[in-house]
Short mmCIF file of C-alpha atoms and ligand atoms in Angstrom, two decimals:
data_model
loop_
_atom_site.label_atom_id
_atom_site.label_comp_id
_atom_site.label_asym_id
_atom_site.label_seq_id
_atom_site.Cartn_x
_atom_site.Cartn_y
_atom_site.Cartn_z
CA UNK A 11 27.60 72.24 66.37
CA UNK A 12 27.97 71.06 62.96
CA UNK A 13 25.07 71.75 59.84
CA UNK A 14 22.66 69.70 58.87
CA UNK A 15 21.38 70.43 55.37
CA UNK A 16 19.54 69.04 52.40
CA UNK A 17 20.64 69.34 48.74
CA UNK A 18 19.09 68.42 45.91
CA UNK A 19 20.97 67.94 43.34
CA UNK A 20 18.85 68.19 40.46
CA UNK A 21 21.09 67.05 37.53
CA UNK A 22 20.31 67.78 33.69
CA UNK A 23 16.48 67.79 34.54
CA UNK A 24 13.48 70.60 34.40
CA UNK A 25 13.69 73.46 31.71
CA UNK A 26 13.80 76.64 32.40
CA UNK A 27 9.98 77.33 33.58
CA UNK A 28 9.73 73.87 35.33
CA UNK A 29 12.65 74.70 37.22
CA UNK A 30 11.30 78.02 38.25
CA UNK A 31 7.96 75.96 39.06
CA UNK A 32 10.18 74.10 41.39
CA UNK A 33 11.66 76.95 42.82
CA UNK A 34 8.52 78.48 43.72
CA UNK A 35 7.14 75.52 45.27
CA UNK A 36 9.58 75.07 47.49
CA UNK A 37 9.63 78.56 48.37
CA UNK A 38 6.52 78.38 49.45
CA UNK A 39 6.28 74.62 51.32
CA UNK A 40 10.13 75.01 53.04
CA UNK A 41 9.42 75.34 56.64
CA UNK A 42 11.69 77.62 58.92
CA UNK A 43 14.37 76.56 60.06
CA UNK A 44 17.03 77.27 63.01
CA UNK A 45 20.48 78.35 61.83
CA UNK A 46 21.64 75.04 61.89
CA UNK A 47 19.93 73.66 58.91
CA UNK A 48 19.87 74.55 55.57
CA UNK A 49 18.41 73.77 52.18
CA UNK A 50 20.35 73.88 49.31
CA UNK A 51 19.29 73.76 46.02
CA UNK A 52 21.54 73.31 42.82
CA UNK A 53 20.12 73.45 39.45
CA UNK A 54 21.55 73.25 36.12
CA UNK A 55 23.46 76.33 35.48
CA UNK A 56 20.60 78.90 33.46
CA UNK A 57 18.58 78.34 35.56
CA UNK A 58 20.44 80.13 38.34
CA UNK A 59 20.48 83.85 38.03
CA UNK A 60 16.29 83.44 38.33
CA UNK A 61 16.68 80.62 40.86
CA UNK A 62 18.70 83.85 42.51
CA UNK A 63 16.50 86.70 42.41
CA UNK A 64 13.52 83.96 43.35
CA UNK A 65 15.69 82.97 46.21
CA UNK A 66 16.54 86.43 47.52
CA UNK A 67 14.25 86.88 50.47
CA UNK A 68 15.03 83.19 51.64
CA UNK A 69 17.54 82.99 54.12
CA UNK A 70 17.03 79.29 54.62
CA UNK A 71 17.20 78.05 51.07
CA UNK A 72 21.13 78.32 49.59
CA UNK A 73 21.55 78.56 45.77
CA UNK A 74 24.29 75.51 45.09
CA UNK A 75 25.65 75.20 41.45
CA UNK A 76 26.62 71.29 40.22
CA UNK A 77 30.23 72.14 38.79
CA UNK A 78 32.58 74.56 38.26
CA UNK A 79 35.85 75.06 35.51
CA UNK A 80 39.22 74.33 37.54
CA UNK A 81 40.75 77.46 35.76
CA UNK A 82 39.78 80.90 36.66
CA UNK A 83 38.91 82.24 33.14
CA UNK A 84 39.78 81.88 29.70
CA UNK A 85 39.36 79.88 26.66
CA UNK A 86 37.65 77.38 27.88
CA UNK A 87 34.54 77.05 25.13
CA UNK A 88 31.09 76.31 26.74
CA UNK A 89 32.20 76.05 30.69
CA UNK A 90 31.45 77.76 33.26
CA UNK A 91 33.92 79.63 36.65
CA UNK A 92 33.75 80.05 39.72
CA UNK A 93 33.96 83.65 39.78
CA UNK A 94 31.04 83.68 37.23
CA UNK A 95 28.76 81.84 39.85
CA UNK A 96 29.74 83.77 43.10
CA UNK A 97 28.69 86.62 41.07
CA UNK A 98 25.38 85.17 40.18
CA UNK A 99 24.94 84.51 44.16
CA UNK A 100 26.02 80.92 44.22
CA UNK A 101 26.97 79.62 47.99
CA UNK A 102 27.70 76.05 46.85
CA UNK A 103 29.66 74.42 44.79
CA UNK A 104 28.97 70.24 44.17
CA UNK A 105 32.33 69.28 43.16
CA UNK A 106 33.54 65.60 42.31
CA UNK A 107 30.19 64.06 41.59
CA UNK A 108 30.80 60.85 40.51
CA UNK A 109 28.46 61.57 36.79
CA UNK A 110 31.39 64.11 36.63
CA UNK A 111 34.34 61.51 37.49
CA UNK A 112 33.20 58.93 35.38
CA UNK A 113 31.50 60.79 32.61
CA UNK A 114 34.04 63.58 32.15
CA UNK A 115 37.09 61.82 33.13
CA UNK A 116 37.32 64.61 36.48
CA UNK A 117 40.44 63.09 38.94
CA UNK A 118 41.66 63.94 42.35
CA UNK A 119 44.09 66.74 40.54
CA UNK A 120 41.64 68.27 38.41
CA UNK A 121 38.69 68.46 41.71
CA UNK A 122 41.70 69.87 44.15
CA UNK A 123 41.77 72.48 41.27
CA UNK A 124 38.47 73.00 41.12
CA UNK A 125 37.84 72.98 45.35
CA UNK A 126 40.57 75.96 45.07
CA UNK A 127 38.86 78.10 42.40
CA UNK A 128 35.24 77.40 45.02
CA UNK A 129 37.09 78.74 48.47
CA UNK A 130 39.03 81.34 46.67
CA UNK A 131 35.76 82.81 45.49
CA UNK A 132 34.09 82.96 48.68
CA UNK A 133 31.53 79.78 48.36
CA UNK A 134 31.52 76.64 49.97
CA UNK A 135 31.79 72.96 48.47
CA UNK A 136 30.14 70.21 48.42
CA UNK A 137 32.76 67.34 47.51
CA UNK A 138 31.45 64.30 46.64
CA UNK A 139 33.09 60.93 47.23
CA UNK A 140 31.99 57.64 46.97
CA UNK A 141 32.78 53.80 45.54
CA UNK A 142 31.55 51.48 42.63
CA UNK A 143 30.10 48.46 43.62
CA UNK A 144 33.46 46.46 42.39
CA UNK A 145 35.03 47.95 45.60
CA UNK A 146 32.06 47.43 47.78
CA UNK A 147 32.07 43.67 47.06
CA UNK A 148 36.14 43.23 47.22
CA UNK A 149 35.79 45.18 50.78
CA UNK A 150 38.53 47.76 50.30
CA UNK A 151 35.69 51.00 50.04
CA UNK A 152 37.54 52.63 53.36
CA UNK A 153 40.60 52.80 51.03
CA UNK A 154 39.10 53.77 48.10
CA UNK A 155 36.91 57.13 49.53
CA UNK A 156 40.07 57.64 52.27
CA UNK A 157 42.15 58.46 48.64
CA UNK A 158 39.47 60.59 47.54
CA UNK A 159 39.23 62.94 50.54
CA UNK A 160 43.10 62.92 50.33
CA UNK A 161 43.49 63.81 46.78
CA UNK A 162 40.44 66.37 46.73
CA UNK A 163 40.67 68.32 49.77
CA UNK A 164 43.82 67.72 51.98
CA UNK A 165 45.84 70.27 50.19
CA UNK A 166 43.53 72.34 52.62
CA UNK A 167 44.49 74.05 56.06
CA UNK A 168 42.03 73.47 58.35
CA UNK A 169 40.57 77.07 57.72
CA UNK A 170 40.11 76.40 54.46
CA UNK A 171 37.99 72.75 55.37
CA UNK A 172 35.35 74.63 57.03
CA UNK A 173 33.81 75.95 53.88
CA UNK A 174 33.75 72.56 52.87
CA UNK A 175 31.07 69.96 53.44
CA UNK A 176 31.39 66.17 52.62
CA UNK A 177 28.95 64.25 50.59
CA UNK A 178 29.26 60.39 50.62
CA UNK A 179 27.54 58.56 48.00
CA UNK A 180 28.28 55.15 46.91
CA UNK A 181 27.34 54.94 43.02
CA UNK A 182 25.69 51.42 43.59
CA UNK A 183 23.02 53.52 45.24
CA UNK A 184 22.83 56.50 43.28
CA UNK A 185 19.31 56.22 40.96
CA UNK A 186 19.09 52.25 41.43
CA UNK A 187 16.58 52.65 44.17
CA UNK A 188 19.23 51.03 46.23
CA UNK A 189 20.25 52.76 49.43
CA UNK A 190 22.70 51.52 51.42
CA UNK A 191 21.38 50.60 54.72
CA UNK A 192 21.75 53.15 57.32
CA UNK A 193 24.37 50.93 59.22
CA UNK A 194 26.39 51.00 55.74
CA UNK A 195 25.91 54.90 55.75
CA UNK A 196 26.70 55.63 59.60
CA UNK A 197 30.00 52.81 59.06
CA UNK A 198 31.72 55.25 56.13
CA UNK A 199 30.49 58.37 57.77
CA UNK A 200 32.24 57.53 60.96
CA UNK A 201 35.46 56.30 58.58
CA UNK A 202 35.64 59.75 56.29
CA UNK A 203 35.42 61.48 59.83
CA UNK A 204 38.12 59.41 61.30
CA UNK A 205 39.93 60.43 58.35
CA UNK A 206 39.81 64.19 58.42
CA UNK A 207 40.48 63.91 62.09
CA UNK A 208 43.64 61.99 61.35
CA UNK A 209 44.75 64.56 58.81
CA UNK A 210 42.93 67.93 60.72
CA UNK A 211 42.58 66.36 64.52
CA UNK A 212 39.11 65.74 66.30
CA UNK A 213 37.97 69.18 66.60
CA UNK A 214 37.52 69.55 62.91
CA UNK A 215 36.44 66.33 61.91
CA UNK A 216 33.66 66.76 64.75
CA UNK A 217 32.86 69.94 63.19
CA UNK A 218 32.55 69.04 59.67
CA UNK A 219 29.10 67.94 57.55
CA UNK A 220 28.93 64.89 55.60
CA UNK A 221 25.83 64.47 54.08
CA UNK A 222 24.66 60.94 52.44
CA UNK A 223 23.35 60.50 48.72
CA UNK A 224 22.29 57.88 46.74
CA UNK A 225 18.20 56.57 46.89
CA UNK A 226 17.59 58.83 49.52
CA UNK A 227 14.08 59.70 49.88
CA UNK A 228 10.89 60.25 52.23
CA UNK A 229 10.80 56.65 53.06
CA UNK A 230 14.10 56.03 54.64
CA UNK A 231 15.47 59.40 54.82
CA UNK A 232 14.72 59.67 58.96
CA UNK A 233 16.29 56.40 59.03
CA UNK A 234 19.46 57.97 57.62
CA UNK A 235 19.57 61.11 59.22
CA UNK A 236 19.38 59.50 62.77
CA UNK A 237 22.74 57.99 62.22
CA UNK A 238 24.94 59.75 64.66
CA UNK A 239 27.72 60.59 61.67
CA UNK A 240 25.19 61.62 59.11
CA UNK A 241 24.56 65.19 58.77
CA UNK A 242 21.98 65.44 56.00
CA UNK A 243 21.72 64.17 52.67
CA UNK A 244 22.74 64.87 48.87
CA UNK A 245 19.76 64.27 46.93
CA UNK A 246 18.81 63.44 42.97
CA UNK A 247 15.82 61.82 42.03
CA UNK A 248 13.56 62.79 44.78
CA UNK A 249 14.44 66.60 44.72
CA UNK A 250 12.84 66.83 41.25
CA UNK A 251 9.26 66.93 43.09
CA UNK A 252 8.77 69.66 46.00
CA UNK A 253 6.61 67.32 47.88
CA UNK A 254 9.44 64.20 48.07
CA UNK A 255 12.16 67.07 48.54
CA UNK A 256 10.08 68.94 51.37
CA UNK A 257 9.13 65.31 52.72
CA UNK A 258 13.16 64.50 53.22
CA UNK A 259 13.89 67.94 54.84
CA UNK A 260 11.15 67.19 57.04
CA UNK A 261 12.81 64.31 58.47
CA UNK A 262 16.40 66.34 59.08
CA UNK A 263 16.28 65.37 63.13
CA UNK A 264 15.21 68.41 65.57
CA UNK A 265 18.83 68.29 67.42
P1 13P B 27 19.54 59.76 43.55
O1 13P B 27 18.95 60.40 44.81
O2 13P B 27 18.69 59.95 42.35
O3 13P B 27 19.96 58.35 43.80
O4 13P B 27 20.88 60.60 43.23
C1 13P B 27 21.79 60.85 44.25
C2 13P B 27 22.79 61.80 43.75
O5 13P B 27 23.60 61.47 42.88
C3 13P B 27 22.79 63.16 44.30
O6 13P B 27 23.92 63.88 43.91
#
């Protein structure tokens, strides 16, 4: 049975204490939960060796980092590596957010790069894909996220995809307040998992997470996690408070 989990992504927000704050609350609200959930958390990257050591007794709450450099070491001035972040007891890895595609000009190449340097280090990824509105409203989205997945992740064998979990978010609904509707969400869900099982067969795709982002938050995230293809969600704005972020993992279905 595939994972359901909850990330928050928490983006270039909270300094060092109010992250810790954050930390600490949700340490203390997370409920238990069976092995087949999990809550991730991935703030900015000083904040994690604390967010580690505050983590440590939590088996349920996973320490995710929001990037990674696509070369293993090196002169690389101000960035950060994979091995650097398994060794600060990082499990995830967000790669290909699309702040990251569009902001730091980060293409399939560069994230197939990057995806390597995660595995080979012994975390997981979360690979984010997703289209701008332009394709939305010209129809051709299928296309457009079926290219990502390609160019990101099916340099893969299938061993390799099962440290990998899928994160759909279309960037018309990421911090607008506009979610797709859950019949928009469960549509591309069930398309990125037709396309892995084209590429990996059924038995993978059925096995695989894809979590939704964009708006997500206590108010419709039930909605969304009912849909038979989502497996959780990839959240920003609303994993900033531990109430709102508790409220959403709340709502991650019993079954
Ligand atoms: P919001 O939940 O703020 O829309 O952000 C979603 C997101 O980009 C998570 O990675």
């Amino acid at each position: 049975m595939r994972k359901k989990i909850v990330a928050g992504n928490w983006k270039m927000n909270l300094n060092l204490p109010e992250g810790l704050e954050l930390i600490n609350e949700i340490y203390n609200g997370a409920p238990e939960l069976n092995k087949n959930k999990e809550i991730v958390i991935a703030p900015p990257f000083i904040h994690i060796t604390q967010a580690a050591s505050q983590l440590s007794n939590m088996e349920h709450v996973h320490l995710g980092a929001q990037n990674c450099h696509h070369e293993a070491a090196g002169a690389y001035t101000g960035e950060v590596s994979a091995s650097m972040l398994k060794s600060a007891e990082v499990e995830y890895v967000i790669l290909g957010h699309s702040e990251r595609r569009q902001y730091f000009h980060e293409d399939g190449t560069m994230l197939a790069k990057k995806v390597n340097q995660v595995l080979s280090n012994g975390m997981k990824v979360i690979f984010c894909c997703g289209e701008p509105l332009e394709i939305r409203d010209a129809g051709t989205e299928n296309n457009y996220v079926g290219t990502q997945i390609e160019e990101g992740l099916f340099h893969l064998n299938a061993d390799h995809l099962a440290n990998v979990v899928i994160a759909y978010e279309p960037i018309w609904a990421i911090g607008t307040g506009r979610t797709a509707s859950s019949a928009q969400a469960q549509d591309m869900h069930a398309h990125i998992r037709s396309v892995i099982s084209a590429q990996y067969g059924p038995d993978v795709a059925a096995s695989i997470s894809i979590l939704y982002g964009g708006s997500c938050k206590p108010s419709n995230a039930a909605e969304l996690f009912a849909c038979p293809d989502v497996d959780g969600g990839l959240i920003g704005g609303a994993a900033l408070k531990a109430e709102e972020f508790l409220a959403i993992v709340a709502a991650i279905p019993a079954n």
